[in-house]
PDB file of C-alpha atoms in Angstrom:
ATOM      1  CA  MET A1245       7.092  -7.487   9.178  1.00 45.00           C
ATOM      2  CA  HIS A1246       9.508  -9.993   7.754  1.00 48.00           C
ATOM      3  CA  ILE A1247       9.634 -11.432   4.296  1.00 45.00           C
ATOM      4  CA  ARG A1248      10.569 -15.040   3.754  1.00 43.00           C
ATOM      5  CA  GLN A1249      13.647 -15.687   1.699  1.00 41.00           C
ATOM      6  CA  THR A1250      14.599 -19.120   0.480  1.00 36.00           C
ATOM      7  CA  VAL A1251      18.332 -19.763   0.581  1.00 37.00           C
ATOM      8  CA  ILE A1252      19.543 -22.129  -2.141  1.00 40.00           C
ATOM      9  CA  PRO A1253      22.832 -23.766  -1.141  1.00 41.00           C
ATOM     10  CA  LEU A1254      25.742 -24.385  -3.455  1.00 44.00           C
ATOM     11  CA  GLY A1255      27.441 -27.737  -3.835  1.00 46.00           C
ATOM     12  CA  GLY A1256      26.865 -30.427  -1.213  1.00 45.00           C
ATOM     13  CA  GLU A1257      25.360 -28.181   1.455  1.00 45.00           C
ATOM     14  CA  GLU A1258      22.099 -28.912   3.215  1.00 46.00           C
ATOM     15  CA  ALA A1259      18.982 -28.731   0.981  1.00 41.00           C
ATOM     16  CA  SER A1260      17.469 -25.305   1.653  1.00 39.00           C
ATOM     17  CA  ARG A1261      16.292 -23.294   4.600  1.00 40.00           C
ATOM     18  CA  GLU A1262      14.126 -20.272   5.055  1.00 39.00           C
ATOM     19  CA  GLU A1263      15.399 -17.167   6.778  1.00 41.00           C
ATOM     20  CA  SER A1264      13.309 -14.339   8.126  1.00 43.00           C
ATOM     21  CA  VAL A1265      14.626 -11.122   6.596  1.00 51.00           C
ATOM     22  CA  PRO A1266      13.295  -7.811   7.928  1.00 64.00           C
ATOM     23  CA  PHE A1267      12.480  -5.320   5.210  1.00 68.00           C
ATOM     24  CA  GLU A1268      14.082  -1.908   5.252  1.00 88.00           C
ATOM     25  CA  ARG A1269      11.431   0.393   3.806  1.00 96.00           C
ATOM     26  CA  ALA A1270       7.689   0.950   3.838  1.00 98.00           C
ATOM     27  CA  TRP A1271       5.352   3.228   1.922  1.00 98.00           C
ATOM     28  CA  LEU A1272       1.896   4.732   2.270  1.00 98.00           C
ATOM     29  CA  GLY A1273      -0.148   5.085  -0.922  1.00 97.00           C
ATOM     30  CA  VAL A1274      -3.312   7.167  -1.096  1.00 96.00           C
ATOM     31  CA  VAL A1275      -6.329   5.930  -3.095  1.00 96.00           C
ATOM     32  CA  SER A1276     -10.057   5.512  -2.498  1.00 95.00           C
ATOM     33  CA  ALA A1277     -11.187   2.357  -0.687  1.00 96.00           C
ATOM     34  CA  GLU A1278     -12.885   1.211  -3.890  1.00 95.00           C
ATOM     35  CA  HIS A1279      -9.575   1.430  -5.771  1.00 94.00           C
ATOM     36  CA  ALA A1280      -7.680  -0.269  -2.918  1.00 96.00           C
ATOM     37  CA  ARG A1281     -10.071  -3.242  -3.020  1.00 96.00           C
ATOM     38  CA  ARG A1282      -9.718  -3.547  -6.791  1.00 94.00           C
ATOM     39  CA  ALA A1283      -5.925  -3.379  -6.583  1.00 96.00           C
ATOM     40  CA  SER A1284      -5.697  -5.958  -3.784  1.00 97.00           C
ATOM     41  CA  ARG A1285      -8.065  -8.294  -5.636  1.00 96.00           C
ATOM     42  CA  HIS A1286      -5.785  -8.188  -8.697  1.00 96.00           C
ATOM     43  CA  GLY A1287      -2.421  -8.107  -6.877  1.00 97.00           C
ATOM     44  CA  TRP A1288      -1.123  -4.768  -8.135  1.00 97.00           C
ATOM     45  CA  ILE A1289      -1.011  -1.095  -7.240  1.00 97.00           C
ATOM     46  CA  GLN A1290      -1.149   2.039  -9.332  1.00 94.00           C
ATOM     47  CA  LEU A1291      -0.867   5.578  -8.010  1.00 94.00           C
ATOM     48  CA  ASN A1292      -1.468   9.110  -9.244  1.00 91.00           C
ATOM     49  CA  HIS A1293      -3.751   7.994 -12.092  1.00 87.00           C
ATOM     50  CA  GLY A1294      -1.169   5.548 -13.436  1.00 91.00           C
ATOM     51  CA  ASP A1295       1.871   7.848 -13.441  1.00 93.00           C
ATOM     52  CA  ARG A1296       5.201   5.971 -13.404  1.00 95.00           C
ATOM     53  CA  ARG A1297       7.182   8.239 -11.040  1.00 95.00           C
ATOM     54  CA  ASN A1298       5.819   7.111  -7.687  1.00 95.00           C
ATOM     55  CA  VAL A1299       5.622   3.382  -8.402  1.00 97.00           C
ATOM     56  CA  ALA A1300       9.224   3.522  -9.667  1.00 97.00           C
ATOM     57  CA  ARG A1301      10.374   4.534  -6.154  1.00 97.00           C
ATOM     58  CA  LEU A1302       9.365   1.157  -4.709  1.00 97.00           C
ATOM     59  CA  ARG A1303      11.654  -1.863  -4.402  1.00 97.00           C
ATOM     60  CA  ARG A1304      10.915  -5.559  -4.114  1.00 97.00           C
ATOM     61  CA  GLY A1305      10.296  -6.407  -0.455  1.00 97.00           C
ATOM     62  CA  ASP A1306       9.142  -2.934   0.590  1.00 97.00           C
ATOM     63  CA  GLY A1307       6.098  -2.833   2.832  1.00 97.00           C
ATOM     64  CA  PHE A1308       3.097  -1.045   1.332  1.00 98.00           C
ATOM     65  CA  VAL A1309      -0.177   0.146   2.836  1.00 98.00           C
ATOM     66  CA  PHE A1310      -3.118   1.977   1.266  1.00 98.00           C
ATOM     67  CA  TYR A1311      -4.728   4.895   3.086  1.00 97.00           C
ATOM     68  CA  SER A1312      -8.195   5.745   1.793  1.00 97.00           C
ATOM     69  CA  PRO A1313      -9.545   9.186   2.626  1.00 96.00           C
ATOM     70  CA  THR A1314     -12.868   8.308   0.926  1.00 96.00           C
ATOM     71  CA  GLU A1315     -14.855   5.284  -0.207  1.00 95.00           C
ATOM     72  CA  ARG A1316     -14.896   6.408  -3.874  1.00 91.00           C
ATOM     73  CA  LEU A1317     -12.872   8.924  -5.827  1.00 81.00           C
ATOM     74  CA  GLY A1318     -14.657  12.275  -5.623  1.00 81.00           C
ATOM     75  CA  ASP A1319     -16.788  11.420  -2.567  1.00 80.00           C
ATOM     76  CA  ARG A1320     -17.306  14.248  -0.083  1.00 86.00           C
ATOM     77  CA  ALA A1321     -17.961  11.893   2.855  1.00 89.00           C
ATOM     78  CA  LYS A1322     -14.737  11.061   4.656  1.00 93.00           C
ATOM     79  CA  LEU A1323     -13.694   7.462   5.306  1.00 95.00           C
ATOM     80  CA  ARG A1324     -10.128   7.996   6.664  1.00 95.00           C
ATOM     81  CA  ALA A1325      -9.090   4.336   6.861  1.00 97.00           C
ATOM     82  CA  PHE A1326      -6.133   2.095   6.102  1.00 97.00           C
ATOM     83  CA  THR A1327      -7.649  -0.342   3.643  1.00 97.00           C
ATOM     84  CA  ALA A1328      -5.031  -2.759   2.234  1.00 98.00           C
ATOM     85  CA  LEU A1329      -1.506  -3.864   3.089  1.00 97.00           C
ATOM     86  CA  GLY A1330       1.164  -5.992   1.442  1.00 97.00           C
ATOM     87  CA  THR A1331       4.705  -6.382   0.164  1.00 97.00           C
ATOM     88  CA  VAL A1332       6.052  -5.191  -3.191  1.00 98.00           C
ATOM     89  CA  ALA A1333       6.629  -8.361  -5.232  1.00 97.00           C
ATOM     90  CA  ASP A1334       8.374  -7.238  -8.428  1.00 97.00           C
ATOM     91  CA  ASP A1335      11.538  -5.443  -9.476  1.00 97.00           C
ATOM     92  CA  GLU A1336      10.270  -2.807 -11.923  1.00 97.00           C
ATOM     93  CA  PRO A1337       7.071  -0.955 -12.822  1.00 97.00           C
ATOM     94  CA  HIS A1338       5.127  -2.391 -15.755  1.00 97.00           C
ATOM     95  CA  LEU A1339       2.496  -0.984 -18.089  1.00 96.00           C
ATOM     96  CA  ALA A1340      -0.978  -2.422 -17.619  1.00 94.00           C
ATOM     97  CA  ASP A1341      -2.420  -4.495 -20.445  1.00 92.00           C
ATOM     98  CA  GLU A1342      -5.676  -2.554 -20.483  1.00 89.00           C
ATOM     99  CA  VAL A1343      -6.318   1.058 -21.389  1.00 90.00           C
ATOM    100  CA  VAL A1344      -8.153   3.067 -18.716  1.00 82.00           C
ATOM    101  CA  ASN A1345     -10.707   5.774 -19.559  1.00 82.00           C
ATOM    102  CA  MET A1346      -9.966   8.873 -17.435  1.00 75.00           C
ATOM    103  CA  GLY A1347     -13.019  10.833 -18.629  1.00 76.00           C
ATOM    104  CA  ALA A1348     -12.064  14.383 -19.637  1.00 80.00           C
ATOM    105  CA  ARG A1349      -8.387  13.452 -19.250  1.00 77.00           C
ATOM    106  CA  GLY A1350      -8.635  10.910 -22.053  1.00 84.00           C
ATOM    107  CA  THR A1351      -7.340   7.336 -21.924  1.00 89.00           C
ATOM    108  CA  LEU A1352      -4.059   5.924 -20.680  1.00 89.00           C
ATOM    109  CA  ARG A1353      -2.191   2.731 -19.926  1.00 93.00           C
ATOM    110  CA  PRO A1354      -1.270   2.991 -16.229  1.00 94.00           C
ATOM    111  CA  TRP A1355       2.041   1.981 -14.685  1.00 96.00           C
ATOM    112  CA  ARG A1356       1.684  -0.655 -11.964  1.00 97.00           C
ATOM    113  CA  ARG A1357       3.645  -2.708  -9.452  1.00 98.00           C
ATOM    114  CA  ALA A1358       2.899  -6.232  -8.280  1.00 98.00           C
ATOM    115  CA  VAL A1359       2.106  -6.496  -4.566  1.00 98.00           C
ATOM    116  CA  ASP A1360       1.486  -9.574  -2.428  1.00 98.00           C
ATOM    117  CA  PHE A1361      -1.460  -8.375  -0.362  1.00 98.00           C
ATOM    118  CA  ALA A1362      -2.073  -9.767   3.112  1.00 96.00           C
ATOM    119  CA  ARG A1363      -5.505 -10.835   4.272  1.00 95.00           C
ATOM    120  CA  VAL A1364      -6.365  -7.894   6.536  1.00 96.00           C
ATOM    121  CA  HIS A1365      -9.285  -5.752   7.664  1.00 96.00           C
ATOM    122  CA  ALA A1366      -9.647  -2.033   7.053  1.00 96.00           C
ATOM    123  CA  VAL A1367      -8.859   0.041  10.142  1.00 97.00           C
ATOM    124  CA  GLY A1368     -10.001   3.594  10.783  1.00 96.00           C
ATOM    125  CA  LEU A1369      -7.336   6.247  11.232  1.00 96.00           C
ATOM    126  CA  HIS A1370      -8.733   7.235  14.629  1.00 94.00           C
ATOM    127  CA  THR A1371      -7.921   3.800  16.116  1.00 95.00           C
ATOM    128  CA  VAL A1372      -4.174   4.035  15.398  1.00 96.00           C
ATOM    129  CA  THR A1373      -3.484   7.758  15.130  1.00 93.00           C
ATOM    130  CA  HIS A1374      -1.827   7.983  18.573  1.00 94.00           C
ATOM    131  CA  ASP A1375       0.457   5.020  17.800  1.00 95.00           C
ATOM    132  CA  LEU A1376       1.890   6.374  14.537  1.00 96.00           C
ATOM    133  CA  ALA A1377       4.945   8.606  14.186  1.00 95.00           C
ATOM    134  CA  LEU A1378       3.431   9.802  10.886  1.00 95.00           C
ATOM    135  CA  THR A1379       0.440  11.475  12.534  1.00 94.00           C
ATOM    136  CA  ARG A1380       2.600  13.226  15.145  1.00 92.00           C
ATOM    137  CA  GLU A1381       4.182  15.340  12.403  1.00 86.00           C
ATOM    138  CA  ARG A1382       2.786  18.832  12.000  1.00 87.00           C
ATOM    139  CA  ASN A1383       0.418  19.054   9.004  1.00 88.00           C
ATOM    140  CA  TRP A1384       1.007  15.363   8.194  1.00 89.00           C
ATOM    141  CA  GLY A1385      -2.181  15.162   6.133  1.00 89.00           C
ATOM    142  CA  TYR A1386      -0.864  17.746   3.685  1.00 91.00           C
ATOM    143  CA  ARG A1387       1.758  15.232   2.529  1.00 91.00           C
ATOM    144  CA  LEU A1388      -0.992  12.817   1.413  1.00 92.00           C
ATOM    145  CA  ARG A1389      -1.721  14.928  -1.658  1.00 91.00           C
ATOM    146  CA  PHE A1390       1.409  13.509  -3.341  1.00 93.00           C
ATOM    147  CA  GLY A1391      -0.195  10.036  -3.480  1.00 93.00           C
ATOM    148  CA  LEU A1392       2.823   8.219  -2.011  1.00 97.00           C
ATOM    149  CA  LEU A1393       4.982   8.927   1.000  1.00 95.00           C
ATOM    150  CA  PRO A1394       7.658   7.056   2.913  1.00 96.00           C
ATOM    151  CA  LEU A1395       6.318   5.361   6.032  1.00 96.00           C
ATOM    152  CA  ALA A1396       8.417   4.416   9.053  1.00 96.00           C
ATOM    153  CA  VAL A1397       8.809   0.649   9.284  1.00 96.00           C
ATOM    154  CA  ALA A1398       7.598   0.883  12.896  1.00 96.00           C
ATOM    155  CA  ASP A1399       4.393   2.571  11.673  1.00 97.00           C
ATOM    156  CA  PHE A1400       3.937  -0.170   9.088  1.00 97.00           C
ATOM    157  CA  GLU A1401       4.209  -2.753  11.878  1.00 95.00           C
ATOM    158  CA  VAL A1402       1.586  -0.917  13.950  1.00 96.00           C
ATOM    159  CA  LEU A1403      -0.762  -0.848  10.963  1.00 97.00           C
ATOM    160  CA  ARG A1404      -0.117  -4.474  10.068  1.00 96.00           C
ATOM    161  CA  GLY A1405      -0.908  -5.602  13.606  1.00 95.00           C
ATOM    162  CA  ALA A1406      -4.094  -3.541  13.812  1.00 96.00           C
ATOM    163  CA  MET A1407      -5.264  -4.646  10.360  1.00 97.00           C
ATOM    164  CA  GLU A1408      -4.562  -8.323  11.029  1.00 95.00           C
ATOM    165  CA  ARG A1409      -6.557  -8.175  14.265  1.00 92.00           C
ATOM    166  CA  GLY A1410      -9.351  -6.162  12.655  1.00 85.00           C
ATOM    167  CA  GLU A1411      -9.427  -3.920  15.720  1.00 67.00           C
ATOM    168  CA  GLU A1412     -12.129  -1.711  14.331  1.00 57.00           C
ATOM    169  CA  SER A1413     -14.304  -1.502  11.285  1.00 44.00           C
ATOM    170  CA  PRO A1414     -14.624   1.908   9.621  1.00 45.00           C
ATOM    171  CA  ARG A1415     -17.953   3.193   8.329  1.00 44.00           C
ATOM    172  CA  SER A1416     -17.449   1.437   5.022  1.00 39.00           C
ATOM    173  CA  PRO A1417     -18.584  -2.170   4.562  1.00 40.00           C
ATOM    174  CA  THR A1418     -15.135  -3.140   3.322  1.00 41.00           C
ATOM    175  CA  GLY A1419     -14.594  -6.314   5.329  1.00 40.00           C
ATOM    176  CA  PRO A1420     -11.360  -8.155   4.614  1.00 38.00           C
ATOM    177  CA  CYS A1421      -9.218  -6.596   1.936  1.00 39.00           C
ATOM    178  CA  ALA A1422      -7.661  -9.607   0.314  1.00 32.00           C
ATOM    179  CA  PRO A1423      -6.825 -10.870  -3.126  1.00 28.00           C
TER     180      PRO A1423
END
């Protein structure tokens, strides 16, 4: 994936031109499909129940994709789908305006990052598993418990292509995941 960068000339140079700049990093965040849809609708992400540490690792221009093991937090039925994809659009984490009720854990103001989400379709893990370096690693699923993990840029490209084409629709009626 490439991000567009506008170059503003100095002095009497030509007006402006756009260059295609490949990004250097990509990330995989783990949330339910319900949470991924909400985040993509509002143009932000939050991870690990609003903790700052993981979202602080991201940089503007990083690729980002949500993996959703379930439709809703706490569901026993497995979804196992990539549900939203975009590019980090801000420079620093920010505290949300609203306070979120975490039930027995109390309330909190979650840390978030702005993301420009692409208009894509959810894709089941089984349709891309053989194309991803991530899933070739031994016990790769164990790493998902951290909520965020680095993703090879090549894997991000595979996911972006599959999600743009809508190669397959998982069991969930997610349809396009778009803002």
